[in-house]
Short mmCIF file of C-alpha atoms in Angstrom, two decimals:
data_model
loop_
_atom_site.label_atom_id
_atom_site.label_comp_id
_atom_site.label_asym_id
_atom_site.label_seq_id
_atom_site.Cartn_x
_atom_site.Cartn_y
_atom_site.Cartn_z
CA MET V 1 139.95 121.76 123.94
CA GLU V 2 138.83 118.15 124.35
CA GLU V 3 137.48 118.87 127.84
CA MET V 4 135.08 121.55 126.56
CA ASP V 5 131.44 120.55 126.11
CA ASP V 6 129.62 120.98 122.82
CA MET V 7 128.15 124.41 123.53
CA ALA V 8 131.49 125.70 124.79
CA LEU V 9 133.10 124.55 121.54
CA LEU V 10 130.37 126.27 119.54
CA ARG V 11 130.83 129.50 121.54
CA GLU V 12 134.61 129.30 120.98
CA TYR V 13 134.05 128.98 117.25
CA ALA V 14 131.43 131.75 117.13
CA LYS V 15 133.52 134.25 119.10
CA ARG V 16 137.03 133.49 117.84
CA ASN V 17 136.39 131.61 114.57
CA SER V 18 138.39 128.73 116.04
CA GLU V 19 138.88 126.01 113.44
CA ALA V 20 140.15 123.63 116.11
CA ALA V 21 136.97 124.04 118.17
CA PHE V 22 134.71 123.45 115.18
CA GLU V 23 136.74 120.43 114.03
CA THR V 24 136.42 118.92 117.51
CA LEU V 25 132.68 119.52 117.50
CA VAL V 26 132.30 117.96 114.05
CA SER V 27 134.32 114.90 115.03
CA ARG V 28 132.03 114.36 118.02
CA ARG V 29 128.76 114.78 116.16
CA VAL V 30 129.39 113.66 112.58
CA ASN V 31 128.33 110.05 113.24
CA PHE V 32 125.08 111.22 114.85
CA VAL V 33 124.14 113.44 111.90
CA TYR V 34 125.30 111.03 109.21
CA SER V 35 123.30 108.18 110.76
CA ALA V 36 120.12 110.26 110.91
CA ALA V 37 120.58 111.31 107.28
CA LEU V 38 121.29 107.75 106.14
CA ARG V 39 118.15 106.42 107.81
CA GLN V 40 116.03 108.93 105.94
CA VAL V 41 117.50 108.91 102.43
CA ARG V 42 118.93 105.35 102.39
CA ASP V 43 121.80 106.43 100.18
CA PRO V 44 125.37 106.95 101.53
CA HIS V 45 126.26 109.63 98.97
CA GLN V 46 123.12 111.67 99.66
CA ALA V 47 123.65 111.19 103.40
CA GLN V 48 127.13 112.70 103.12
CA GLU V 49 125.73 115.72 101.25
CA ILE V 50 123.08 116.20 103.93
CA THR V 51 125.70 115.91 106.70
CA GLN V 52 127.85 118.55 105.06
CA ALA V 53 124.84 120.84 104.68
CA VAL V 54 123.88 120.47 108.35
CA PHE V 55 127.32 121.47 109.62
CA VAL V 56 127.57 124.40 107.22
CA ILE V 57 124.23 125.61 108.62
CA LEU V 58 125.58 125.09 112.15
CA ALA V 59 128.61 127.22 111.29
CA ARG V 60 126.42 129.95 109.82
CA LYS V 61 124.08 130.04 112.80
CA ALA V 62 126.69 129.46 115.53
CA SER V 63 126.46 132.97 116.98
CA ARG V 64 122.64 132.87 117.13
CA ILE V 65 122.19 129.51 118.87
CA SER V 66 121.16 129.90 122.49
CA ASP V 67 123.34 128.55 125.31
CA GLN V 68 120.27 126.65 126.56
CA THR V 69 120.02 124.69 123.30
CA ILE V 70 120.47 120.93 123.51
CA LEU V 71 122.69 120.43 120.49
CA ALA V 72 121.49 116.87 119.80
CA GLY V 73 117.96 118.19 119.37
CA TRP V 74 119.10 121.06 117.14
CA LEU V 75 121.15 118.74 114.92
CA PHE V 76 118.29 116.24 114.71
CA LYS V 77 115.84 118.91 113.55
CA THR V 78 118.25 120.44 111.07
CA THR V 79 119.12 117.02 109.63
CA ARG V 80 115.41 116.37 109.24
CA PHE V 81 114.99 119.64 107.35
CA ALA V 82 117.97 118.90 105.09
CA ALA V 83 116.70 115.38 104.38
CA LEU V 84 113.26 116.76 103.54
CA ALA V 85 114.85 119.30 101.21
CA GLN V 86 116.76 116.47 99.55
CA THR V 87 113.58 114.43 99.25
CA ARG V 88 111.66 117.35 97.78
CA ALA V 89 114.30 117.81 95.09
CA ILE V 90 114.09 114.12 94.22
CA LEU V 91 110.31 114.17 94.21
CA LYS V 92 110.23 117.02 91.73
CA ARG V 93 111.99 114.68 89.29
CA GLN V 94 109.62 111.84 90.11
CA GLN V 95 106.32 113.67 90.54
CA ARG V 96 104.21 111.48 88.27
CA GLU V 97 105.40 108.27 89.91
CA LEU V 98 104.83 109.74 93.37
CA GLU V 99 101.23 110.76 92.69
CA ALA V 100 100.43 107.22 91.55
CA GLN V 101 101.62 105.90 94.91
CA MET V 102 100.14 108.53 97.24
CA GLU V 103 97.14 106.41 98.25
CA SER V 104 99.37 103.55 99.40
CA GLU V 105 100.59 103.34 102.97
CA LEU V 106 104.32 103.95 103.26
CA HIS V 107 105.78 100.69 104.63
CA PRO V 108 109.24 99.22 104.54
CA THR V 109 109.31 96.25 102.19
CA SER V 110 111.69 93.90 103.94
CA PRO V 111 110.27 92.01 106.95
CA ASP V 112 113.50 90.11 107.57
CA SER V 113 115.11 92.55 109.98
CA MET V 114 113.38 94.60 112.64
CA TRP V 115 115.91 97.41 112.24
CA GLU V 116 115.46 97.40 108.47
CA GLN V 117 111.73 97.88 109.04
CA MET V 118 112.19 100.59 111.65
CA SER V 119 115.07 102.53 110.15
CA PRO V 120 113.26 104.37 107.30
CA LEU V 121 110.47 105.34 109.71
CA LEU V 122 112.47 106.28 112.79
CA ASP V 123 113.11 109.94 112.00
CA GLU V 124 109.50 110.53 110.95
CA ALA V 125 108.40 108.95 114.23
CA MET V 126 110.85 111.06 116.23
CA ALA V 127 109.75 114.23 114.41
CA GLN V 128 106.17 113.67 115.56
CA LEU V 129 107.15 113.73 119.24
CA GLY V 130 107.01 116.95 121.18
CA ASP V 131 110.32 118.77 121.67
CA LYS V 132 110.83 117.61 125.27
CA ASP V 133 109.94 113.99 124.48
CA ARG V 134 112.22 113.97 121.44
CA GLN V 135 115.12 115.48 123.38
CA ALA V 136 114.66 112.91 126.14
CA VAL V 137 114.81 110.01 123.66
CA LEU V 138 117.81 111.48 121.84
CA LEU V 139 119.73 111.95 125.07
CA ARG V 140 118.81 108.54 126.51
CA PHE V 141 119.17 106.24 123.52
CA PHE V 142 121.13 108.12 120.85
CA GLU V 143 123.72 109.50 123.27
CA ASN V 144 123.43 106.80 125.97
CA LYS V 145 122.92 109.29 128.80
CA SER V 146 121.69 108.07 132.19
CA LEU V 147 118.24 109.12 133.37
CA ALA V 148 119.91 111.42 135.88
CA GLU V 149 121.85 113.10 133.04
CA VAL V 150 118.68 113.35 130.91
CA GLY V 151 116.94 115.02 133.83
CA GLY V 152 119.86 117.40 134.26
CA TYR V 153 119.72 118.51 130.63
CA LEU V 154 115.95 118.94 130.72
CA GLY V 155 115.83 120.58 134.14
CA ILE V 156 113.74 117.86 135.80
CA GLY V 157 114.35 115.07 138.33
CA GLU V 158 115.57 111.58 137.48
CA ASN V 159 112.16 110.01 138.14
CA SER V 160 110.42 112.58 135.96
CA ALA V 161 112.98 111.95 133.22
CA GLY V 162 112.25 108.21 133.41
CA LYS V 163 108.52 108.82 133.09
CA ARG V 164 109.04 111.16 130.15
CA VAL V 165 111.25 108.63 128.35
CA SER V 166 108.70 105.85 128.98
CA ARG V 167 105.83 107.95 127.62
CA ALA V 168 107.85 108.91 124.56
CA LEU V 169 108.76 105.27 123.89
CA GLU V 170 105.11 104.28 124.06
CA LYS V 171 104.23 106.98 121.52
CA LEU V 172 106.97 105.66 119.22
CA ARG V 173 105.77 102.08 119.68
CA LYS V 174 102.23 103.08 118.65
CA PHE V 175 103.61 104.91 115.61
CA PHE V 176 105.51 101.82 114.45
CA THR V 177 102.58 99.50 115.17
CA ARG V 178 100.31 101.54 112.90
CA ARG V 179 102.88 101.02 110.15
CA GLY V 180 103.20 97.27 110.60
CA VAL V 181 106.24 97.10 112.89
CA VAL V 182 104.96 95.43 116.05
CA LEU V 183 107.35 95.43 119.00
CA THR V 184 107.54 96.17 122.72
CA THR V 185 109.03 99.36 124.17
CA THR V 186 111.88 97.30 125.64
CA ILE V 187 112.80 95.88 122.23
CA LEU V 188 112.34 99.31 120.65
CA SER V 189 114.74 101.01 123.08
CA GLY V 190 117.33 98.26 122.65
CA ILE V 191 117.25 98.36 118.86
CA VAL V 192 117.48 102.16 118.75
CA SER V 193 120.37 102.20 121.23
CA ALA V 194 122.27 99.60 119.25
CA ASN V 195 121.72 100.96 115.74
CA SER V 196 120.87 104.67 115.80
CA VAL V 197 124.42 106.03 115.53
CA GLN V 198 126.73 104.48 112.96
CA ALA V 199 130.20 105.46 111.82
CA ALA V 200 130.38 108.05 109.07
CA PRO V 201 132.99 107.72 106.30
CA VAL V 202 136.47 108.46 107.68
CA ALA V 203 137.21 111.50 105.51
CA LEU V 204 133.82 113.13 105.97
CA ALA V 205 134.61 115.06 109.18
CA THR V 206 137.74 116.59 107.64
CA SER V 207 135.94 117.70 104.48
CA ILE V 208 133.05 119.13 106.53
CA SER V 209 135.34 121.24 108.68
CA ALA V 210 137.14 122.63 105.64
CA LEU V 211 133.83 123.36 103.95
CA ALA V 212 132.29 125.04 107.00
CA MET V 213 135.31 127.35 107.42
CA THR V 214 134.42 128.88 104.04
CA ASN V 215 130.77 129.21 105.12
CA GLY V 216 129.90 126.83 102.29
CA ALA V 217 131.42 129.01 99.57
CA VAL V 218 133.25 126.11 97.91
CA ALA V 219 130.45 123.58 98.33
CA SER V 220 129.14 121.65 95.35
CA GLY V 221 125.97 122.79 93.60
CA ALA V 222 124.02 119.91 95.12
CA THR V 223 125.16 120.77 98.65
CA LEU V 224 124.38 124.48 98.19
CA THR V 225 120.90 123.54 96.98
CA LEU V 226 120.45 121.40 100.09
CA ILE V 227 121.60 124.22 102.38
CA LYS V 228 119.21 126.64 100.73
CA GLY V 229 116.32 124.18 100.89
CA ALA V 230 116.94 123.28 104.54
CA LEU V 231 117.19 126.93 105.60
CA LYS V 232 113.96 127.67 103.76
CA LEU V 233 112.20 124.83 105.56
CA MET V 234 113.55 125.99 108.92
CA ALA V 235 112.17 129.46 108.27
CA TRP V 236 108.88 128.06 106.98
CA THR V 237 108.17 126.18 110.20
CA LYS V 238 108.31 129.44 112.15
CA ALA V 239 105.52 130.97 110.08
CA LYS V 240 102.26 131.23 111.96
CA LEU V 241 99.35 129.26 110.56
CA ALA V 242 96.73 131.63 109.18
CA ILE V 243 93.14 130.44 109.33
CA VAL V 244 90.94 131.92 106.65
CA ILE V 245 87.21 131.53 106.77
CA GLY V 246 85.92 130.95 103.28
CA THR V 247 82.62 131.46 101.58
CA SER V 248 79.43 130.36 103.34
CA VAL V 249 77.01 128.71 100.96
CA LEU V 250 73.30 128.06 101.28
CA LEU V 251 72.26 124.41 101.32
CA ALA V 252 69.33 123.34 99.17
CA ALA V 253 67.58 121.71 102.15
CA GLY V 254 67.26 124.89 104.21
CA THR V 255 69.11 127.83 105.71
CA THR V 256 71.98 125.89 107.32
CA THR V 257 75.37 127.16 106.17
CA THR V 258 78.49 125.21 105.35
CA LEU V 259 81.74 126.62 106.66
CA ILE V 260 84.70 126.00 104.40
CA VAL V 261 88.03 126.77 106.01
CA GLN V 262 91.33 127.05 104.19
CA TYR V 263 94.59 126.74 106.13
CA SER V 264 97.60 128.57 104.78
CA ALA V 265 101.07 129.44 105.99
CA LYS V 266 101.34 132.19 103.40
CA SER V 267 100.33 135.84 103.61
CA PRO V 268 98.11 137.49 102.52
CA PRO V 269 95.48 134.73 102.84
CA VAL V 270 93.05 133.98 100.05
CA ALA V 271 89.50 132.80 100.80
CA SER V 272 88.63 129.33 99.53
CA THR V 273 85.73 128.49 97.26
CA GLN V 274 83.09 125.80 97.57
CA LEU V 275 84.23 122.29 96.76
CA ASP V 276 82.16 120.61 94.06
CA ASP V 277 80.15 117.58 95.25
CA SER V 278 81.82 115.42 92.62
CA PHE V 279 84.93 115.29 94.84
CA PHE V 280 83.03 113.20 97.40
CA THR V 281 84.09 109.85 95.98
CA THR V 282 86.38 106.94 96.83
CA ASP V 283 88.16 107.48 93.50
CA SER V 284 91.63 108.39 94.77
CA THR V 285 92.50 110.27 91.57
CA LYS V 286 89.52 112.55 92.04
CA VAL V 287 90.09 113.02 95.78
CA PHE V 288 93.70 114.07 95.24
CA ALA V 289 92.65 116.43 92.45
CA ALA V 290 90.79 118.52 95.03
CA PRO V 291 92.43 121.75 96.21
CA LYS V 292 94.82 121.45 99.14
CA ASN V 293 94.10 122.83 102.60
CA ILE V 294 90.30 122.53 102.41
CA LEU V 295 88.08 121.68 105.39
CA ILE V 296 84.33 121.04 105.06
CA PHE V 297 81.79 119.74 107.58
CA ARG V 298 78.08 119.94 106.77
CA PRO V 299 74.71 118.13 106.77
CA THR V 300 74.79 115.71 103.86
CA HIS V 301 74.08 116.71 100.29
CA PHE V 302 73.49 113.12 99.27
CA ASN V 303 70.67 110.58 99.37
CA ARG V 304 72.21 107.10 99.49
CA ASP V 305 71.58 103.64 100.86
CA ARG V 306 74.99 103.68 102.53
CA GLY V 307 77.74 106.18 103.18
CA MET V 308 81.22 106.32 101.72
CA MET V 309 84.55 106.92 103.44
CA TYR V 310 88.07 107.55 102.17
CA ALA V 311 91.28 108.36 104.01
CA THR V 312 94.96 108.29 103.13
CA HIS V 313 98.20 109.82 104.32
CA ALA V 314 101.38 110.54 102.41
CA SER V 315 104.70 112.13 103.40
CA PHE V 316 106.38 114.01 100.58
CA GLY V 317 108.21 117.21 99.92
CA ARG V 318 108.30 119.53 102.90
CA LYS V 319 105.33 118.16 104.82
CA SER V 320 102.79 115.40 105.15
CA GLN V 321 99.30 115.62 103.68
CA THR V 322 96.15 113.85 104.82
CA ARG V 323 93.09 113.42 102.63
CA MET V 324 89.89 112.42 104.44
CA MET V 325 86.42 112.31 102.95
CA GLY V 326 83.04 111.10 104.12
CA GLY V 327 79.71 111.35 102.33
CA HIS V 328 76.34 110.56 103.94
CA VAL V 329 77.95 109.21 107.12
CA SER V 330 76.98 109.25 110.79
CA ILE V 331 78.36 111.70 113.32
CA GLU V 332 80.21 108.77 114.94
CA GLU V 333 82.11 108.16 111.69
CA VAL V 334 82.99 111.86 111.41
CA LEU V 335 84.31 111.85 114.99
CA ALA V 336 86.38 108.73 114.23
CA SER V 337 88.14 110.55 111.38
CA ALA V 338 88.57 113.80 113.28
CA TYR V 339 90.14 112.21 116.36
CA GLU V 340 91.76 109.11 114.78
CA PHE V 341 89.80 106.88 117.15
CA PRO V 342 87.67 103.88 116.16
CA VAL V 343 84.02 104.10 117.16
CA THR V 344 84.55 100.99 119.30
CA ARG V 345 86.87 103.02 121.54
CA MET V 346 84.52 105.94 122.08
CA ILE V 347 82.19 106.66 124.96
CA LEU V 348 79.39 108.70 123.42
CA PRO V 349 76.61 110.84 124.91
CA GLY V 350 73.00 109.73 124.50
CA ASP V 351 71.91 112.80 122.57
CA LEU V 352 74.10 112.58 119.48
CA PRO V 353 72.90 114.50 116.42
CA SER V 354 70.77 112.35 114.13
CA GLY V 355 70.95 112.39 110.37
CA LYS V 356 73.93 112.12 108.06
CA PHE V 357 76.89 114.38 107.37
CA ASP V 358 79.55 115.09 104.75
CA PHE V 359 83.12 116.11 105.49
CA PHE V 360 86.21 116.71 103.39
CA ALA V 361 89.70 117.50 104.65
CA SER V 362 92.81 117.96 102.52
CA MET V 363 95.34 119.51 104.86
CA PRO V 364 98.65 119.00 106.65
CA SER V 365 98.58 115.88 108.79
CA ASP V 366 99.01 117.82 112.03
CA GLN V 367 95.84 119.89 111.44
CA ARG V 368 93.09 117.40 112.37
CA THR V 369 92.25 119.85 115.12
CA GLY V 370 90.60 121.97 112.43
CA LEU V 371 87.93 119.33 111.86
CA GLN V 372 87.56 118.81 115.61
CA THR V 373 86.99 122.54 116.09
CA GLU V 374 84.39 122.66 113.33
CA ILE V 375 82.48 119.68 114.78
CA ARG V 376 82.41 121.46 118.13
CA ARG V 377 81.22 124.71 116.56
CA GLN V 378 78.34 123.12 114.69
CA THR V 379 77.27 120.32 117.07
CA GLY V 380 78.74 121.18 120.48
CA LEU V 381 80.59 117.84 120.60
CA SER V 382 84.16 117.65 121.86
CA GLY V 383 86.40 114.68 122.62
CA ARG V 384 89.07 114.04 125.26
CA LYS V 385 91.26 111.00 125.87
CA GLU V 386 90.98 109.01 129.08
CA THR V 387 92.20 105.55 130.12
CA ARG V 388 89.47 103.22 131.39
CA GLU V 389 89.34 99.52 132.22
CA ILE V 390 86.94 97.76 129.84
CA ASP V 391 86.10 94.30 128.47
CA VAL V 392 88.27 93.45 125.47
CA LEU V 393 89.31 90.50 123.29
CA LEU V 394 93.00 89.64 123.02
CA LEU V 395 94.16 88.41 119.61
CA LYS V 396 96.71 85.64 120.15
CA ILE V 397 98.47 82.92 118.16
CA LYS V 398 96.80 79.52 118.43
CA THR V 399 98.76 77.66 115.76
CA SER V 400 101.64 78.66 113.51
CA ARG V 401 100.63 76.52 110.54
CA ALA V 402 97.57 78.36 109.26
CA PRO V 403 97.50 78.92 105.47
CA GLY V 404 95.91 82.38 105.32
CA LEU V 405 98.89 84.63 106.10
CA LYS V 406 101.63 85.09 103.51
CA LEU V 407 104.62 87.35 104.00
CA HIS V 408 104.42 90.36 101.71
CA SER V 409 106.94 90.11 98.87
CA GLY V 410 107.14 93.86 98.30
CA LYS V 411 106.37 93.44 94.59
CA ARG V 412 102.91 95.02 94.87
CA ASN V 413 101.73 98.27 96.44
CA SER V 414 100.00 98.14 99.81
CA PHE V 415 96.24 97.71 99.50
CA PHE V 416 93.32 97.06 101.84
CA GLY V 417 89.73 96.98 100.61
CA VAL V 418 86.55 95.04 99.97
CA MET V 419 86.11 94.01 96.33
CA ALA V 420 82.90 93.77 94.31
CA ASP V 421 82.72 90.03 95.01
CA GLY V 422 82.47 90.71 98.75
CA LYS V 423 85.99 89.54 99.53
CA LEU V 424 88.43 91.58 101.57
CA ARG V 425 91.83 91.64 99.90
CA ALA V 426 94.94 92.99 101.57
CA THR V 427 98.56 93.28 100.45
CA GLY V 428 101.43 94.61 102.52
CA GLN V 429 99.37 94.96 105.70
CA SER V 430 100.20 94.36 109.36
CA ILE V 431 98.42 92.01 111.75
CA SER V 432 97.26 95.14 113.55
CA MET V 433 95.35 96.12 110.42
CA LEU V 434 93.60 92.73 110.45
CA SER V 435 92.87 93.14 114.16
CA ASP V 436 91.43 96.63 113.59
CA HIS V 437 89.22 95.32 110.80
CA PHE V 438 87.66 92.63 112.98
CA GLU V 439 87.29 95.13 115.83
CA SER V 440 85.25 97.35 113.53
CA SER V 441 83.16 94.41 112.32
CA MET V 442 82.50 92.92 115.76
CA LYS V 443 82.08 96.32 117.46
CA MET V 444 84.27 95.24 120.36
CA VAL V 445 87.81 96.29 121.27
CA ILE V 446 90.44 93.80 120.08
CA ILE V 447 94.05 94.07 121.25
CA ASN V 448 96.76 92.53 119.06
CA LYS V 449 98.91 90.31 121.29
CA THR V 450 100.37 88.13 118.53
CA GLU V 451 103.78 89.91 118.48
CA LEU V 452 103.85 89.13 114.74
CA SER V 453 105.88 91.81 112.97
CA GLY V 454 106.24 92.45 109.29
CA LEU V 455 103.73 92.86 106.49
CA TYR V 456 101.39 90.20 105.09
CA ASP V 457 99.05 89.46 102.20
CA PHE V 458 95.70 87.88 102.99
CA GLU V 459 92.14 87.46 101.76
CA LEU V 460 88.86 86.61 103.48
CA ASP V 461 85.18 86.41 102.57
CA GLN V 462 83.33 89.30 104.23
CA ARG V 463 79.98 87.64 103.58
CA LYS V 464 80.66 84.95 106.18
CA PHE V 465 80.34 87.36 109.08
CA ASP V 466 78.47 90.56 109.80
CA GLY V 467 78.54 92.39 113.12
CA PRO V 468 78.81 91.33 116.74
CA ALA V 469 76.08 88.66 116.49
CA ASN V 470 78.34 86.54 114.29
CA ARG V 471 81.30 86.19 116.63
CA ILE V 472 81.39 82.42 116.12
CA ALA V 473 81.96 82.91 112.39
CA VAL V 474 84.70 85.46 113.04
CA GLU V 475 86.50 83.16 115.47
CA LYS V 476 86.30 80.28 112.98
CA ILE V 477 87.83 82.40 110.21
CA LEU V 478 90.59 83.64 112.49
CA LEU V 479 91.49 80.11 113.56
CA ASP V 480 91.10 78.27 110.24
CA GLN V 481 92.70 80.87 107.98
CA PHE V 482 95.14 82.69 110.24
CA GLY V 483 95.77 80.39 113.22
CA LEU V 484 94.63 83.09 115.65
CA GLU V 485 92.20 83.11 118.57
CA LEU V 486 90.27 85.68 120.58
CA VAL V 487 90.68 85.50 124.36
CA PRO V 488 88.34 87.55 126.62
CA SER V 489 90.07 89.88 129.08
CA ARG V 490 89.65 93.16 130.92
CA GLU V 491 92.30 95.78 130.24
CA PRO V 492 92.98 99.51 130.73
CA ILE V 493 92.38 101.12 127.31
CA GLU V 494 92.72 104.69 126.10
CA MET V 495 89.20 105.81 125.17
CA LEU V 496 87.79 108.92 123.55
CA ILE V 497 85.21 110.52 125.85
CA VAL V 498 82.83 112.56 123.67
CA GLU V 499 80.81 115.18 125.52
CA LYS V 500 78.51 118.10 124.81
CA VAL V 501 80.23 121.36 125.67
CA LYS V 502 78.85 124.85 125.92
#
């Protein structure tokens, strides 16, 4: 029995209802599942409930799981679904508090330990990888397989497996960097290998096996709720996304039409209605009061001295939601939101549309392609990623005794914005956020090479610099307040190539 691999054990259980086979399988995998659950819910008791739910689902679905399935990947996904179901149940009890925090970035609050920063984010990061990339990382670092073994599981050569693992690690590194955890891929792989699988409580495997043999019939109410919620989420992800074209409305300025698209996973679809112009505001309460799953791109309805932009992302319940809004903004700013690329890292054609535009998007975070498609339909513009060697500035540490950076205490919500007095105030932000801000101001690519991790609070006077002509002022602020310097270099950078397409 011990010499059988995981899928053989599962087949033995499915065909002969072998308790011994299932118990062996649980004992092998319980630490893997429990660790994934614990990272996501941060509560040992809830993690045990999730672990029980996952193995009950495994028992129920044993006969329908394909022989080609990589069990680590299946267990990872199912644990993710169960954890999301658990989170959704908790959020229903805390809905008012959650809505008040939705505009804040979700960051870990303790900068003391790299693993403590990474752990709550790891499963979200892994879930955003493609299936093959995720399976490669799980096999390599969660199960400590060699690259040859990873290649064998995935049906590719050892060299190809190494390249796939490297690409996946780089995607994870970028994910963590955007959330304030700055580290190299080497450090990332080492930390994940050392911490990803932890020992589950001793008695958990025994109780799971006994519970699974009854198909969950004697499970607690909380565990049954989890099983039901996880199965519902698993079924929901298989639903095809229905795209419903909503009402076209006539603009006051002429005969141009605005296309409003509503995305829905439910059937039958219902056409959306026009979004009132009052929702185009940086008031987060108003923005989040707008209907979900709305997409608008149009020539502007507004006459302003300057445009307005708003964007936030929150993970809650069964999926993530992104809210993006722009009023009276340039086409470059719309492209930046649609492709998640700063204007500084775009190569643009010479015949961009003039004038200003409005856009509004309140949709699942993986549906930015909807806005990209609508930009292409109305303007003919489409973007593709390409790595090119360009002139850049490297942000490095000059001195460690500058007064401007203070470690974030975690007592206040994350915030980043320019106040009425012209000062930029930030709480709970990464150095990468500071780097991105100066990149936008100076209109030149800046690469964060400080290797400073954690979250910081800082403040600076925006009025002391304005645009690329004031680089001297920017460099003085960086050195005097933050102990940082800008070093010219030439580096290969991923750029967004925007082109006119037919």
